[in-house]
Amino acid sequence: MQLPSLQQGKLIQRYKRFLADIQLPNGEQTTIHCPNTGAMIGCATVGDTVWFSTSDNPKRKYAYTWELTETQTGDLICVNTQRANQLVQEALQNNWIAELSEYQQIQAEVKYGDEKSRIDFLLDEKCFVEVKSTTLLTEKGIGMFPDTQTLRGQKHLRELTSVANQGNRAVVLFAILHSGINSFQVAEQIDPKYAELCKTAQLNGVQMLCYKATFLRQDGVPTAMELVEPILFE
């Protein structure tokens, strides 16, 4: 997936969830939009490099959008949560996810379930795929989801368990958007209920997949991402 043209700055602070102040290379300070409502643990440290895109929409209050963080240890993280589904859709279309390569028809945002949910992708009307953007890296180098309690995520696991019990295929696809993550665990210490529902879902046939994004650069600037590398779900 090609990224929009990116510029860089240094993070001063993130606040009110949707805003961040950065310092540009020329010393100027500006405010940008943060398209991530999560805790962003480890993704918003003061002094990190912020890679941002520019909108040409004159109605926007903030023209700049935070796309990637480059940490002071050199890891790249995609913090724009909208990119996760775009990456997965590209991967499905190109058969990069081996476990899901048998399907031909891809539908996005399809209503389903008793709790009035929307599945991220419905494949051939019989395989339900829920995407979870994962950016939390622990000190041991393990990626984890969620990074905060997620009632919405709990609901999705209940829905997928029901789907599997009805004889359909149900999949949770953790899209790993942090270059430093090489294995994955559910964050039981952050959301024990989500972890419990995840175990129940697996026992009922819900499949858990983890694929990691590869970041591509040109002249040092990130230009593209691809979701091609499977990693271990521990």
CSV table of C-alpha atoms in Angstrom, one decimal:
chain,number,residue,atom,x,y,z
A,1,MET,CA,0.0,0.0,0.0
A,2,GLN,CA,1.4,3.3,-1.0
A,3,LEU,CA,1.5,5.9,1.7
A,4,PRO,CA,0.7,9.6,1.0
A,5,SER,CA,3.7,11.9,0.7
A,6,LEU,CA,5.1,12.3,4.2
A,7,GLN,CA,7.0,15.0,6.0
A,8,GLN,CA,8.6,14.8,9.5
A,9,GLY,CA,8.7,16.6,12.8
A,10,LYS,CA,9.5,15.9,16.4
A,11,LEU,CA,6.7,15.2,18.9
A,12,ILE,CA,6.2,17.8,21.6
A,13,GLN,CA,2.9,16.4,23.0
A,14,ARG,CA,-0.2,14.5,22.2
A,15,TYR,CA,-3.4,15.7,23.9
A,16,LYS,CA,-7.2,15.6,23.8
A,17,ARG,CA,-6.7,12.2,22.0
A,18,PHE,CA,-7.1,13.8,18.5
A,19,LEU,CA,-4.4,16.4,18.6
A,20,ALA,CA,-0.6,16.6,18.8
A,21,ASP,CA,1.9,19.4,18.7
A,22,ILE,CA,5.1,18.8,16.8
A,23,GLN,CA,8.3,20.8,15.9
A,24,LEU,CA,9.1,21.0,12.2
A,25,PRO,CA,12.8,20.7,10.9
A,26,ASN,CA,12.8,24.5,10.5
A,27,GLY,CA,12.0,25.0,14.2
A,28,GLU,CA,8.4,26.0,13.6
A,29,GLN,CA,5.7,24.4,15.9
A,30,THR,CA,2.4,23.3,14.6
A,31,THR,CA,-0.7,21.2,15.6
A,32,ILE,CA,-1.7,18.1,13.7
A,33,HIS,CA,-4.6,15.6,13.7
A,34,CYS,CA,-4.1,12.3,15.5
A,35,PRO,CA,-6.3,9.6,13.9
A,36,ASN,CA,-6.0,7.2,16.8
A,37,THR,CA,-8.3,7.2,19.9
A,38,GLY,CA,-6.3,4.5,21.7
A,39,ALA,CA,-3.8,4.7,24.5
A,40,MET,CA,-0.9,4.7,22.0
A,41,ILE,CA,1.4,3.2,24.7
A,42,GLY,CA,5.0,3.5,23.4
A,43,CYS,CA,3.8,5.3,20.2
A,44,ALA,CA,3.8,8.9,21.4
A,45,THR,CA,7.0,9.5,23.4
A,46,VAL,CA,8.2,13.1,23.4
A,47,GLY,CA,11.1,13.5,21.0
A,48,ASP,CA,9.9,10.7,18.7
A,49,THR,CA,9.8,11.4,14.9
A,50,VAL,CA,6.3,12.0,13.6
A,51,TRP,CA,5.7,11.3,9.9
A,52,PHE,CA,2.6,13.2,8.7
A,53,SER,CA,0.6,13.6,5.6
A,54,THR,CA,-1.1,16.8,4.2
A,55,SER,CA,-4.7,17.2,3.2
A,56,ASP,CA,-5.8,19.6,0.5
A,57,ASN,CA,-9.3,19.8,1.9
A,58,PRO,CA,-9.8,23.5,2.7
A,59,LYS,CA,-12.6,22.7,5.2
A,60,ARG,CA,-10.2,20.9,7.5
A,61,LYS,CA,-9.1,22.8,10.6
A,62,TYR,CA,-5.8,20.8,10.8
A,63,ALA,CA,-4.3,20.0,7.4
A,64,TYR,CA,-1.7,17.6,8.7
A,65,THR,CA,-2.4,14.0,9.8
A,66,TRP,CA,-0.1,11.9,11.9
A,67,GLU,CA,0.6,8.7,10.0
A,68,LEU,CA,3.7,7.0,11.5
A,69,THR,CA,5.9,7.3,14.5
A,70,GLU,CA,9.6,6.5,14.3
A,71,THR,CA,10.8,5.8,17.8
A,72,GLN,CA,14.2,6.9,19.1
A,73,THR,CA,15.4,3.3,18.8
A,74,GLY,CA,14.5,3.3,15.1
A,75,ASP,CA,11.2,1.3,15.0
A,76,LEU,CA,8.4,2.4,12.7
A,77,ILE,CA,4.8,2.3,13.9
A,78,CYS,CA,1.6,3.1,11.9
A,79,VAL,CA,-0.6,5.0,14.3
A,80,ASN,CA,-3.3,5.8,11.8
A,81,THR,CA,-5.8,3.1,12.6
A,82,GLN,CA,-7.6,3.5,9.3
A,83,ARG,CA,-4.5,2.0,7.5
A,84,ALA,CA,-5.0,-1.4,9.2
A,85,ASN,CA,-8.1,-2.3,7.1
A,86,GLN,CA,-6.6,-0.9,4.0
A,87,LEU,CA,-3.6,-3.1,4.4
A,88,VAL,CA,-5.7,-6.2,5.1
A,89,GLN,CA,-7.9,-5.5,2.0
A,90,GLU,CA,-4.8,-5.2,-0.2
A,91,ALA,CA,-3.3,-8.4,1.3
A,92,LEU,CA,-6.6,-10.3,0.7
A,93,GLN,CA,-6.8,-9.1,-2.9
A,94,ASN,CA,-3.2,-10.2,-3.5
A,95,ASN,CA,-3.5,-13.5,-1.6
A,96,TRP,CA,-0.7,-12.6,0.7
A,97,ILE,CA,-2.5,-14.1,3.7
A,98,ALA,CA,-2.1,-17.8,3.0
A,99,GLU,CA,-4.8,-19.0,5.3
A,100,LEU,CA,-7.4,-16.9,3.5
A,101,SER,CA,-6.2,-17.2,-0.1
A,102,GLU,CA,-9.0,-19.6,-1.1
A,103,TYR,CA,-11.6,-16.8,-1.2
A,104,GLN,CA,-12.5,-14.7,-4.2
A,105,GLN,CA,-15.2,-12.3,-3.1
A,106,ILE,CA,-14.4,-9.6,-0.6
A,107,GLN,CA,-17.0,-7.4,1.1
A,108,ALA,CA,-16.2,-4.7,3.6
A,109,GLU,CA,-18.2,-3.4,6.6
A,110,VAL,CA,-21.1,-5.9,6.4
A,111,LYS,CA,-23.7,-5.8,9.1
A,112,TYR,CA,-24.1,-9.0,11.1
A,113,GLY,CA,-24.8,-10.5,14.5
A,114,ASP,CA,-27.2,-10.2,17.4
A,115,GLU,CA,-25.3,-7.2,18.9
A,116,LYS,CA,-25.7,-5.2,15.6
A,117,SER,CA,-22.0,-5.3,14.6
A,118,ARG,CA,-20.2,-4.8,11.3
A,119,ILE,CA,-17.6,-7.3,10.2
A,120,ASP,CA,-14.6,-5.8,8.7
A,121,PHE,CA,-14.5,-8.3,5.8
A,122,LEU,CA,-16.9,-11.0,4.7
A,123,LEU,CA,-15.2,-13.5,2.3
A,124,ASP,CA,-17.4,-15.5,-0.1
A,125,GLU,CA,-20.4,-14.9,2.2
A,126,LYS,CA,-19.0,-17.5,4.6
A,127,CYS,CA,-15.7,-16.3,6.2
A,128,PHE,CA,-16.0,-13.5,8.7
A,129,VAL,CA,-12.8,-11.6,9.3
A,130,GLU,CA,-12.4,-9.0,12.1
A,131,VAL,CA,-9.2,-6.8,12.0
A,132,LYS,CA,-7.4,-5.5,15.1
A,133,SER,CA,-4.7,-2.9,14.7
A,134,THR,CA,-1.8,-3.8,17.1
A,135,THR,CA,0.9,-1.4,18.1
A,136,LEU,CA,1.7,-2.2,21.7
A,137,LEU,CA,5.2,-3.5,22.2
A,138,THR,CA,6.3,-4.9,25.6
A,139,GLU,CA,9.8,-4.8,27.1
A,140,LYS,CA,10.2,-8.4,26.1
A,141,GLY,CA,9.6,-7.6,22.4
A,142,ILE,CA,6.2,-9.1,22.4
A,143,GLY,CA,3.2,-7.4,20.7
A,144,MET,CA,0.0,-7.2,22.6
A,145,PHE,CA,-3.7,-6.4,22.0
A,146,PRO,CA,-5.6,-4.5,23.4
A,147,ASP,CA,-3.7,-1.6,24.8
A,148,THR,CA,-6.7,-0.5,26.9
A,149,GLN,CA,-10.0,-2.1,27.9
A,150,THR,CA,-12.1,-2.7,24.8
A,151,LEU,CA,-15.8,-3.3,25.2
A,152,ARG,CA,-16.1,-3.1,21.4
A,153,GLY,CA,-13.5,-5.8,21.0
A,154,GLN,CA,-15.3,-8.0,23.6
A,155,LYS,CA,-18.5,-7.6,21.6
A,156,HIS,CA,-16.7,-8.7,18.4
A,157,LEU,CA,-15.4,-11.9,20.1
A,158,ARG,CA,-18.9,-12.8,21.2
A,159,GLU,CA,-20.3,-12.2,17.7
A,160,LEU,CA,-17.5,-14.3,16.1
A,161,THR,CA,-18.0,-17.1,18.6
A,162,SER,CA,-21.7,-17.2,17.6
A,163,VAL,CA,-20.8,-17.1,13.9
A,164,ALA,CA,-18.4,-20.1,14.4
A,165,ASN,CA,-21.1,-22.0,16.2
A,166,GLN,CA,-23.4,-21.5,13.3
A,167,GLY,CA,-21.0,-23.4,11.0
A,168,ASN,CA,-19.3,-20.4,9.4
A,169,ARG,CA,-15.6,-19.6,9.5
A,170,ALA,CA,-14.6,-16.8,11.9
A,171,VAL,CA,-11.2,-15.2,12.0
A,172,VAL,CA,-9.6,-12.4,14.1
A,173,LEU,CA,-6.7,-11.0,12.2
A,174,PHE,CA,-4.2,-9.0,14.3
A,175,ALA,CA,-2.5,-6.5,12.0
A,176,ILE,CA,0.9,-5.9,13.5
A,177,LEU,CA,1.8,-2.3,12.7
A,178,HIS,CA,5.0,-2.0,14.8
A,179,SER,CA,8.3,-3.0,13.2
A,180,GLY,CA,9.7,-4.1,16.6
A,181,ILE,CA,7.1,-6.8,17.2
A,182,ASN,CA,8.0,-10.4,16.4
A,183,SER,CA,5.5,-12.4,18.3
A,184,PHE,CA,2.0,-11.8,19.8
A,185,GLN,CA,0.0,-12.4,23.0
A,186,VAL,CA,-3.4,-11.2,24.1
A,187,ALA,CA,-3.0,-8.6,26.8
A,188,GLU,CA,-4.7,-10.4,29.7
A,189,GLN,CA,-3.3,-8.0,32.3
A,190,ILE,CA,-4.9,-5.0,30.5
A,191,ASP,CA,-8.3,-6.5,29.6
A,192,PRO,CA,-8.9,-9.9,31.4
A,193,LYS,CA,-12.4,-10.1,30.0
A,194,TYR,CA,-11.1,-9.8,26.4
A,195,ALA,CA,-8.5,-12.5,27.1
A,196,GLU,CA,-11.2,-14.8,28.5
A,197,LEU,CA,-13.5,-14.2,25.5
A,198,CYS,CA,-10.6,-14.8,23.2
A,199,LYS,CA,-10.0,-18.3,24.8
A,200,THR,CA,-13.6,-19.1,24.6
A,201,ALA,CA,-13.7,-18.0,20.9
A,202,GLN,CA,-10.7,-20.3,20.1
A,203,LEU,CA,-12.4,-23.2,21.9
A,204,ASN,CA,-15.4,-22.7,19.7
A,205,GLY,CA,-13.4,-22.6,16.4
A,206,VAL,CA,-12.6,-18.9,15.9
A,207,GLN,CA,-9.2,-18.7,14.3
A,208,MET,CA,-6.5,-16.2,15.4
A,209,LEU,CA,-4.0,-14.9,12.8
A,210,CYS,CA,-1.2,-12.4,13.1
A,211,TYR,CA,0.4,-10.7,10.2
A,212,LYS,CA,3.1,-8.0,10.4
A,213,ALA,CA,3.5,-4.9,8.2
A,214,THR,CA,6.7,-4.4,6.3
A,215,PHE,CA,7.7,-0.7,5.9
A,216,LEU,CA,9.4,0.4,2.7
A,217,ARG,CA,11.5,3.6,2.4
A,218,GLN,CA,12.9,5.8,-0.4
A,219,ASP,CA,15.7,8.2,0.5
A,220,GLY,CA,15.0,7.6,4.2
A,221,VAL,CA,11.3,8.5,3.9
A,222,PRO,CA,8.6,5.8,4.5
A,223,THR,CA,6.7,5.4,1.2
A,224,ALA,CA,4.7,2.1,1.5
A,225,MET,CA,3.6,-0.7,3.8
A,226,GLU,CA,2.7,-4.3,3.0
A,227,LEU,CA,1.0,-6.9,5.2
A,228,VAL,CA,2.9,-10.0,4.2
A,229,GLU,CA,4.7,-11.5,7.2
A,230,PRO,CA,3.0,-14.1,9.5
A,231,ILE,CA,4.1,-14.0,13.1
A,232,LEU,CA,3.5,-16.3,16.1
A,233,PHE,CA,0.3,-16.1,18.1
A,234,GLU,CA,1.5,-17.3,21.5
